[in-house]
XYZ file of C-alpha atoms in Angstrom:
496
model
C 164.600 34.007 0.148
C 163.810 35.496 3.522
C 161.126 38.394 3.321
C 161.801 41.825 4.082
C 160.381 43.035 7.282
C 157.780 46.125 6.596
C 158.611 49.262 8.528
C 155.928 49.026 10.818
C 157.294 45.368 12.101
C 161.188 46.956 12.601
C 159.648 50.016 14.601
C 157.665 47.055 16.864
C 160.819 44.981 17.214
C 162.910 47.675 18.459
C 160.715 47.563 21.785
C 162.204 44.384 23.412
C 165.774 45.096 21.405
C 167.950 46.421 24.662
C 171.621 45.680 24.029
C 172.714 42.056 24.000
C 173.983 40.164 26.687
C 177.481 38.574 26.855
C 175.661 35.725 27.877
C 173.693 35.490 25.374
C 174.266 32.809 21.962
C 175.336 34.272 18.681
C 172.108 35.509 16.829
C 173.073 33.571 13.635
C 172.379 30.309 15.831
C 168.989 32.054 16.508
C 168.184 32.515 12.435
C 165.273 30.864 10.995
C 166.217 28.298 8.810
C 166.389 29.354 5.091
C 164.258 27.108 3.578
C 161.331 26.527 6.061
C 158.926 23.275 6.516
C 156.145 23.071 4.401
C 152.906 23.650 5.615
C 150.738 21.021 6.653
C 147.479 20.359 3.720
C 144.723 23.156 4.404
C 141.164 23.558 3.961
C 140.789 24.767 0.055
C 139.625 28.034 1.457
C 141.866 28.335 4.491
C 144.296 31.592 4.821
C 147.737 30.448 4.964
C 149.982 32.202 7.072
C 152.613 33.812 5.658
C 156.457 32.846 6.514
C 156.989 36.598 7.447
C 160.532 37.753 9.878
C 158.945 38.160 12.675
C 159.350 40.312 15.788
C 161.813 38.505 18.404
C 162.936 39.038 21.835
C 166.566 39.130 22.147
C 166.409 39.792 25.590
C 165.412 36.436 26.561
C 167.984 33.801 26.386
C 167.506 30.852 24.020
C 168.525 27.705 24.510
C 167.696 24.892 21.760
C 166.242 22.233 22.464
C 169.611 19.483 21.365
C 169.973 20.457 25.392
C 166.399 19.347 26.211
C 165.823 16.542 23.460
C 164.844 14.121 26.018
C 162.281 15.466 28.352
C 162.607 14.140 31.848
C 159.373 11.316 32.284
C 156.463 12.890 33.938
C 156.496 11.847 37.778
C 153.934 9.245 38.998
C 150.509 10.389 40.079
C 150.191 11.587 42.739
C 147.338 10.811 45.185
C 144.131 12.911 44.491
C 141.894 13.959 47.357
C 139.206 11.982 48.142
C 135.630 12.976 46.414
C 132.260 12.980 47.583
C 130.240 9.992 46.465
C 127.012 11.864 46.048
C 125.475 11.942 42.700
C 126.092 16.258 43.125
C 128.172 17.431 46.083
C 129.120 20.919 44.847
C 132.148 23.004 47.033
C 131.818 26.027 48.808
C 135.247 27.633 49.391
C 134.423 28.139 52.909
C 131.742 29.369 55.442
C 133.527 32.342 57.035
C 131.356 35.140 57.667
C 132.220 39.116 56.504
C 132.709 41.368 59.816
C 130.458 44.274 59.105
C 131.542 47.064 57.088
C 135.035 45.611 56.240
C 136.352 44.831 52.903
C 135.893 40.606 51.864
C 139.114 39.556 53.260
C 140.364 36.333 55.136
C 142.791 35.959 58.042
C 146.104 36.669 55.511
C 144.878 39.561 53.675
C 143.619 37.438 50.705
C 140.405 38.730 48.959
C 138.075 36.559 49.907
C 136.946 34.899 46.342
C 135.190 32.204 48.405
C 131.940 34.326 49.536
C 131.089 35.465 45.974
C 128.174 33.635 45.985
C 127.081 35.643 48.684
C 128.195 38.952 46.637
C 126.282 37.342 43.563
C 122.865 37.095 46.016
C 123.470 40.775 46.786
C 123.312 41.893 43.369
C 120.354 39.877 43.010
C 118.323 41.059 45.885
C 119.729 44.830 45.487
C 118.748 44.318 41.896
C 121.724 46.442 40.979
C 121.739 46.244 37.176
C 124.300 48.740 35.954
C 127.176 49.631 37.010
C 129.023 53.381 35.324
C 131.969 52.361 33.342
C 135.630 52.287 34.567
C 137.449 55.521 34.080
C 140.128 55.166 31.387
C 143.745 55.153 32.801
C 146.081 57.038 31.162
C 148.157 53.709 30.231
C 148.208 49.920 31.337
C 150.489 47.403 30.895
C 148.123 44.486 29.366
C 144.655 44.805 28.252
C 142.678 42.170 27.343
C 140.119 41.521 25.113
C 138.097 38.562 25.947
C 134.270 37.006 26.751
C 133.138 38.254 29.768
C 131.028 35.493 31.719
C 129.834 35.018 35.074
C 131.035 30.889 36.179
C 129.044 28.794 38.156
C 131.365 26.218 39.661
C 130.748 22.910 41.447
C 132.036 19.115 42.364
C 129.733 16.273 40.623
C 130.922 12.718 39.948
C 130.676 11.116 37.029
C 126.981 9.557 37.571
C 126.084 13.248 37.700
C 127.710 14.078 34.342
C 126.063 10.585 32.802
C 122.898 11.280 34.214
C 122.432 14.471 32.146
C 124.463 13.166 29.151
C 127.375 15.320 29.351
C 130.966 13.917 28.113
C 133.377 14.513 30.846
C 136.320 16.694 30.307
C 134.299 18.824 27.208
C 133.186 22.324 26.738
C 130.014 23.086 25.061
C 127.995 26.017 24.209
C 124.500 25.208 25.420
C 120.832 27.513 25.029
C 118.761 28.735 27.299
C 117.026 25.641 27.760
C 120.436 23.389 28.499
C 121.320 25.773 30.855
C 118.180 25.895 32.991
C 118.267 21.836 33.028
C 121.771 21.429 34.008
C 120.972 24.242 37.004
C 117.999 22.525 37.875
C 119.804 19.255 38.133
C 122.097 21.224 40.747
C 119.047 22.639 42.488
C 119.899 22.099 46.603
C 123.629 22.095 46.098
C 125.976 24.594 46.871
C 127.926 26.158 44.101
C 130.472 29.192 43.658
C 129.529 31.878 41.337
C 132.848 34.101 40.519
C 133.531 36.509 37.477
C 135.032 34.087 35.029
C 136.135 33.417 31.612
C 139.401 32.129 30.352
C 140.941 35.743 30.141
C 139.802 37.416 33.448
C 141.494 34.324 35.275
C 145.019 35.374 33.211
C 144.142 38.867 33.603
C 143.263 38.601 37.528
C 146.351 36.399 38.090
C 148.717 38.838 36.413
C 147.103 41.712 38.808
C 147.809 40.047 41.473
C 151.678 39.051 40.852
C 151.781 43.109 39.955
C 150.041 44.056 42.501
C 153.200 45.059 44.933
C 156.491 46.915 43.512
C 158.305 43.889 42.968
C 161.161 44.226 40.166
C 158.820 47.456 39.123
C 155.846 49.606 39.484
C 152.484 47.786 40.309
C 151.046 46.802 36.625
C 148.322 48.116 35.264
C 145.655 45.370 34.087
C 142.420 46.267 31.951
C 139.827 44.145 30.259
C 137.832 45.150 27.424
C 134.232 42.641 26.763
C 130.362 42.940 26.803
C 128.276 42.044 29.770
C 124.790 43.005 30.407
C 122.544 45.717 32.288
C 121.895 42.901 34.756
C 122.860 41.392 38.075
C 125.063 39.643 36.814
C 126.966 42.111 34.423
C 127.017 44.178 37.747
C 128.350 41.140 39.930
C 131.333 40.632 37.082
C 132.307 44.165 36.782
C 132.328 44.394 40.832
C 134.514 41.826 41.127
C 136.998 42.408 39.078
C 137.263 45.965 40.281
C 138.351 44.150 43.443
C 140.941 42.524 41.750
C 142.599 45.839 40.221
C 141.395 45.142 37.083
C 139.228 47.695 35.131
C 136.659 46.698 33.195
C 136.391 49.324 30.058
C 133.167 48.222 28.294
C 129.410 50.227 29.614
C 127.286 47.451 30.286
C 124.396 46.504 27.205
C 121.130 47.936 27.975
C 118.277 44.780 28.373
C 121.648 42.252 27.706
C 121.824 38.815 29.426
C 125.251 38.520 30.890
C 127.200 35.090 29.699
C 127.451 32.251 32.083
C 129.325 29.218 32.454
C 129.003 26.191 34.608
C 132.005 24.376 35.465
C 131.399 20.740 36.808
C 134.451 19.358 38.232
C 135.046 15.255 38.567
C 137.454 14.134 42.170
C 139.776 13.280 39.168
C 140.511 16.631 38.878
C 138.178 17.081 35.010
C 136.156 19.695 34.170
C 133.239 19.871 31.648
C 132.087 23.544 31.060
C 128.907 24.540 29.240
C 128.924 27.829 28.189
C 126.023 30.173 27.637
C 127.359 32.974 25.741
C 124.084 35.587 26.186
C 125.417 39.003 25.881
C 129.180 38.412 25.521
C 128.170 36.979 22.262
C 129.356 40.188 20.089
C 131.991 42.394 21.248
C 131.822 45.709 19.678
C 134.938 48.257 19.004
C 133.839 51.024 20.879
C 135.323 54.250 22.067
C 136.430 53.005 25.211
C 138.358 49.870 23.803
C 139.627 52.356 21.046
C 140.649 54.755 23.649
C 142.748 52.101 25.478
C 144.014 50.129 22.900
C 146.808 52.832 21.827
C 148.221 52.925 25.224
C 148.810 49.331 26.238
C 152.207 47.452 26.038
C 150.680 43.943 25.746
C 147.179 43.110 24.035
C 146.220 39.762 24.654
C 143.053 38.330 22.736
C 141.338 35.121 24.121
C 140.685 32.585 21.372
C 136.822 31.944 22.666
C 136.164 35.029 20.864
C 136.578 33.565 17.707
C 133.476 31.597 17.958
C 131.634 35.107 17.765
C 131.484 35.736 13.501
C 130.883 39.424 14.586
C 133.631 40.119 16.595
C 136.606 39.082 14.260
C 136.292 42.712 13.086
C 136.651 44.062 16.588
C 139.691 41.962 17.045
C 141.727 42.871 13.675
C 141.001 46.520 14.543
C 142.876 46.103 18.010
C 145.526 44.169 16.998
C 146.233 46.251 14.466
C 145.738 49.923 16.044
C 147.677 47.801 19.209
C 150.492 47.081 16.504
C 150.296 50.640 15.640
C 151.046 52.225 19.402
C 153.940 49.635 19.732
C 152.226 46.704 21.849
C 153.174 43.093 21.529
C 150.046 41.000 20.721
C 149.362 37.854 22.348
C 146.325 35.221 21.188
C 145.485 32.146 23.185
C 144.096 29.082 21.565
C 141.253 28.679 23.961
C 140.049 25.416 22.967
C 140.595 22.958 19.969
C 137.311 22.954 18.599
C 137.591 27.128 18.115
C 140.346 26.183 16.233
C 139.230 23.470 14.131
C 135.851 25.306 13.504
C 137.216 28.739 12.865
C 140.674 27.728 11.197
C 140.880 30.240 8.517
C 140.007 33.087 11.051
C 142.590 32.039 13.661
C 145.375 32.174 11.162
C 144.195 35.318 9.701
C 145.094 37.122 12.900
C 147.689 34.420 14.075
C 149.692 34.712 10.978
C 149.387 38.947 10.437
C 149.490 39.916 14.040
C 150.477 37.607 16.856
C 153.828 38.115 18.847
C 153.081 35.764 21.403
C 150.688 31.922 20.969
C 149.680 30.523 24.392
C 148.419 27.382 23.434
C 148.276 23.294 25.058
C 149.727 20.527 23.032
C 146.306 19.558 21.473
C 145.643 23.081 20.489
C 149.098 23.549 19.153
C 149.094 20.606 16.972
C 145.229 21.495 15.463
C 146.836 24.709 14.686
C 149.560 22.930 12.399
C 147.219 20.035 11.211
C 149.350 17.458 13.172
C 147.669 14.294 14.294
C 147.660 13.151 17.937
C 150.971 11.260 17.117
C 152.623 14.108 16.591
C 155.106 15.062 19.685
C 154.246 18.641 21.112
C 157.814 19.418 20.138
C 156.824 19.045 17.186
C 153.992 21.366 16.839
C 155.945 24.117 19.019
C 158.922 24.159 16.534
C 156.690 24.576 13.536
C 154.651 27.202 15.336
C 157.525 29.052 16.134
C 158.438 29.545 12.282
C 155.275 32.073 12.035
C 154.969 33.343 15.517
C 158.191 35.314 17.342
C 156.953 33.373 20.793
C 155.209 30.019 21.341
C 154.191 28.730 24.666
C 152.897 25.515 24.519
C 151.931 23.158 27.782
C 151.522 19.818 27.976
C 150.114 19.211 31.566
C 152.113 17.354 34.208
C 154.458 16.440 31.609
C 155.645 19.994 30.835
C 155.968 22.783 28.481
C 157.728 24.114 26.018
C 158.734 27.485 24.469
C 159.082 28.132 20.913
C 161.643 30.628 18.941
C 162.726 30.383 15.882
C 162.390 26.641 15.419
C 163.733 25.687 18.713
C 161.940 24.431 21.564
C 163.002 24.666 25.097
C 161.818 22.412 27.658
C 160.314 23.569 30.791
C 159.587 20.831 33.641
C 156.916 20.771 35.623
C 156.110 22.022 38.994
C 154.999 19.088 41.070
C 151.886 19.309 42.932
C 148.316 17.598 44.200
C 146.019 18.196 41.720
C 142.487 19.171 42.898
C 141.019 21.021 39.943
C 142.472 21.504 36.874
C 140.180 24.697 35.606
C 142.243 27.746 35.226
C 145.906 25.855 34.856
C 146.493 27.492 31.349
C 145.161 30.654 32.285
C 147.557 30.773 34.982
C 150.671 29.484 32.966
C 150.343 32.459 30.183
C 149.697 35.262 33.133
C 153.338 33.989 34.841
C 154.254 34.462 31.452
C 153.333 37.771 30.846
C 154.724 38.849 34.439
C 157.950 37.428 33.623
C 158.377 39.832 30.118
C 156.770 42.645 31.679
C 159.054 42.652 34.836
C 162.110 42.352 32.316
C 163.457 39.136 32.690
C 165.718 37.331 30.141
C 166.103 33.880 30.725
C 162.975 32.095 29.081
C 164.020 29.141 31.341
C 163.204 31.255 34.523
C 160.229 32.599 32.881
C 158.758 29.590 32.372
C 159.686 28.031 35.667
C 157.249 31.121 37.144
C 154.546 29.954 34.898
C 155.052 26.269 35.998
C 154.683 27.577 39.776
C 151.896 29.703 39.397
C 149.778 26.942 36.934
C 150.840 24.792 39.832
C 149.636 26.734 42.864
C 145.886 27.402 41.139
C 146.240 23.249 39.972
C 147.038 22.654 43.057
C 143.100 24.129 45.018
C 139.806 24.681 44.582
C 138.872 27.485 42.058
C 140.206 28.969 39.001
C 141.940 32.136 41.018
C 145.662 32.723 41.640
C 144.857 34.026 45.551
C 146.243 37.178 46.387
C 148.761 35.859 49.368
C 150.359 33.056 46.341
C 150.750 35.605 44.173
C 153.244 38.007 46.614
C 154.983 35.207 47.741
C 155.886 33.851 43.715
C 156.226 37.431 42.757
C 159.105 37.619 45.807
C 160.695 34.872 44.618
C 160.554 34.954 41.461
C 162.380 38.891 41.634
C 164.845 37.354 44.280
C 165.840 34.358 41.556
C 166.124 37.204 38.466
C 167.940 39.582 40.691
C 170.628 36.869 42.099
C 170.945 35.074 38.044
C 172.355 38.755 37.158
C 170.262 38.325 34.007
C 167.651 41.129 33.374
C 166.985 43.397 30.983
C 165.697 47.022 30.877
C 162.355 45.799 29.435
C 160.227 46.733 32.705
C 157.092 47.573 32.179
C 157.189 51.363 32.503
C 160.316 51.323 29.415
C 158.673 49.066 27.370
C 157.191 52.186 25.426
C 160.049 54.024 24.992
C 162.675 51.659 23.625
């Protein structure tokens, strides 16, 4: 017997309920099966999620996937770029130097990510430590709520990695001590120091494709985290004030910012160790309350869910965010989050979530599948607890899940150079495409395909600004010429 959906759930739906489509299928075909699969075995302890009627999007078209039951076979590798064959050759984006008293900007107008490391030397030597917190605006269109940590990136081969015992293609959290040996191993090289974390890349990335009036007003993107009173809490809240995105939290007086090194193989592999310093707890404080009313889209990175203090904070967003109307998206961050904090992912998963961003090993540890299991699999059975599932499954795809269907979206083809930031980059063209209204989940994920693609596809974990207008463009030209788009833009999204 299907459940009754509480009050609070009917007035959320009714935000991306405009008026059907002729195009769109009958909604009975769109009707979660009446008798659902069982769950997979649990933990004794674990909290199961509850088969609940979720929210749904009836402006997107749905198409099942009987039509895609047979993805297309990935394409054959393509040639990578050649690597350096020292033991540590780490990249700098480029040696251009900044004309005086001009804004960091290259030759197209692009900010000009690539001389952070000299912004990051600034803050050092200036020994700016604090930085006043971003005023509030009186609305955005996504805030996020996510670890804030500064990454150190660079190229190493695989002696490097061997050398200093790391497994390639891992993410660790390492101490104080880790974290000084790994640098010191690096000592001589040149490395890129940039405002990271697996949220600021989505958030950043969805700025960017907002940035210009395309198919709407420019969004409005806001994160909410800890850094600390040091150089490096003021080097990550500078730069993402470049980016258009306001950082919310007042920096932690005597905190150690987080940090990350990123160590990235010529096959493309990256293994991160993490240092979580200050962005360890993330508190609920008046300036994440303040905000957390007035967005249309909360999105919660999974990472936080290593932090036993900060699963508070993020039930008291999600549900004052539930409250003011928002949709509520989670990414899975990582499978080991998952498998360590099960019961605490499906606690918010199961009660809040509108929207799962997730890759096909992270999707299937969320269902208890083994590695045999397809990712269509996993997707479909996600899709019985959460309104929308986006799951990828890296050059061979993704897939979309509603209402036990899948859909199948192909991938973009392109030469991989560093595979950091691809998922972070698939959920922000994700985002774009609801926020800008568009209804055909095959279009929207054909944008997130592109814009993984395009950060896949060079150095860095950054959708530049210059790929971002030009996807943006097309991607309104393609919605506006299908004749399929809905009044969910993001400046009605409130109001339905």
């Amino acid at each position: 017997m299907m459940m009754m959906m509480p009050t609070a759930t009917l007035k959320h739906v009714s935000l991306l309920s405009p008026p059907p489509l002729h195009s769109f299928p009958p909604i009975s075909s769109l009707l979660l099966p009446l008798y659902p699969p069982p769950l997979p075995p649990l933990r004794p302890r674990s909290l199961l999620p509850s088969l609940r009627s979720p929210p749904t999007f009836p402006h997107l078209q749905l198409a099942p996937m009987s039509a895609f039951a047979t993805p297309p076979p990935p394409p054959p590798p393509l040639p990578l770029p050649h690597g350096s064959s020292s033991s540590c050759s780490c990249f700098r984006g480029g040696d251009r130097e900044r004309p005086p008293d001009s804004a960091a900007a290259d030759d197209d107008g692009d900010e000009d990510d690539d001389d952070e490391e000299g912004d990051l030397a600034f803050h050092v030597r200036d020994g700016s430590t604090t930085t006043s917190p971003s005023a509030l605006p009186d609305r955005c269109d996504v805030l996020g709520l996510g670890q804030a940590m500064v990454d150190f990136s660079g190229t190493v081969d695989d002696v490097f990695l061997e050398r200093l015992g790391l497994q390639k293609g891992t993410r660790k959290l390492v101490n104080h001590e880790e974290r000084g040996r790994v640098l010191r191993a690096m000592d001589g090289c040149t490395y890129k120091a940039a405002a990271g974390g697996s949220l600021s890349n989505s958030l950043v990335a969805l700025s960017r494709l907002g940035t210009r009036p395309i198919g709407g007003p420019p969004l409005s993107i806001a994160m909410a985290g800890s850094v600390g009173s040091d150089p490096l809490g003021g080097f990550y809240r500078s730069k993402l004030r470049r980016a258009n995105v306001d950082f919310l939290s007042a920096p932690v007086n005597d905190g150690t910012t987080g940090t990350v090194i990123v160590l990235t193989t010529p096959d493309a592999q990256r293994t991160m160790l993490a240092y979580q310093g200050t962005s360890s707890s993330v508190n609920y404080d008046s300036s994440l309350a303040g905000m957390v009313s007035k967005t249309n889209v909360l999105i919660v990175e999974g990472y936080l869910f290593e932090l036993p203090d900060t699963i508070k904070t993020i039930v008291k967003a999600c549900e004052e965010a539930r409250r003011g109307g928002a949709l509520v998206a989670i990414t899975a961050s990582d499978v080991s989050c998952i498998e360590n904090h099960y019961d605490d992912f499906w606690e918010v998963v199961g009660e809040y979530a509108d929207i799962v961003f997730a890759n096909s090993e992270e999707a299937r540890a969320f269902c208890h599948f083994s590695s045999k299991e397809s990712p269509v699999s996993a997707t479909r059975y996600l899709s019985h607890f959460v309104p929308l599932v986006s799951v990828t499954d890296g050059p061979r795809g993704s897939y979309f899940g509603v209402k036990g269907e899948a859909i199948y979206i192909p991938p973009s083809p392109c030469i991989p150079v560093d595979t950091c930031g691809a998922g972070d980059a698939y959920a922000s063209g994700v985002l774009y495409g609801i926020l800008r209204g568009a209804s055909d989940l095959k279009g929207i994920g054909a944008l997130a395909a592109r814009v993984a693609s395009t950060v896949v596809g060079q150095q860095g974990t950054r959708l530049r600004v210059q790929d971002a207008a030009e996807l943006a463009e097309s991607f309104a030209f393609n919605v506006e010429n299908s004749g399929i788009l809905s009044d969910v833009a993001s400046d009605h999204v409130p109001s339905l």
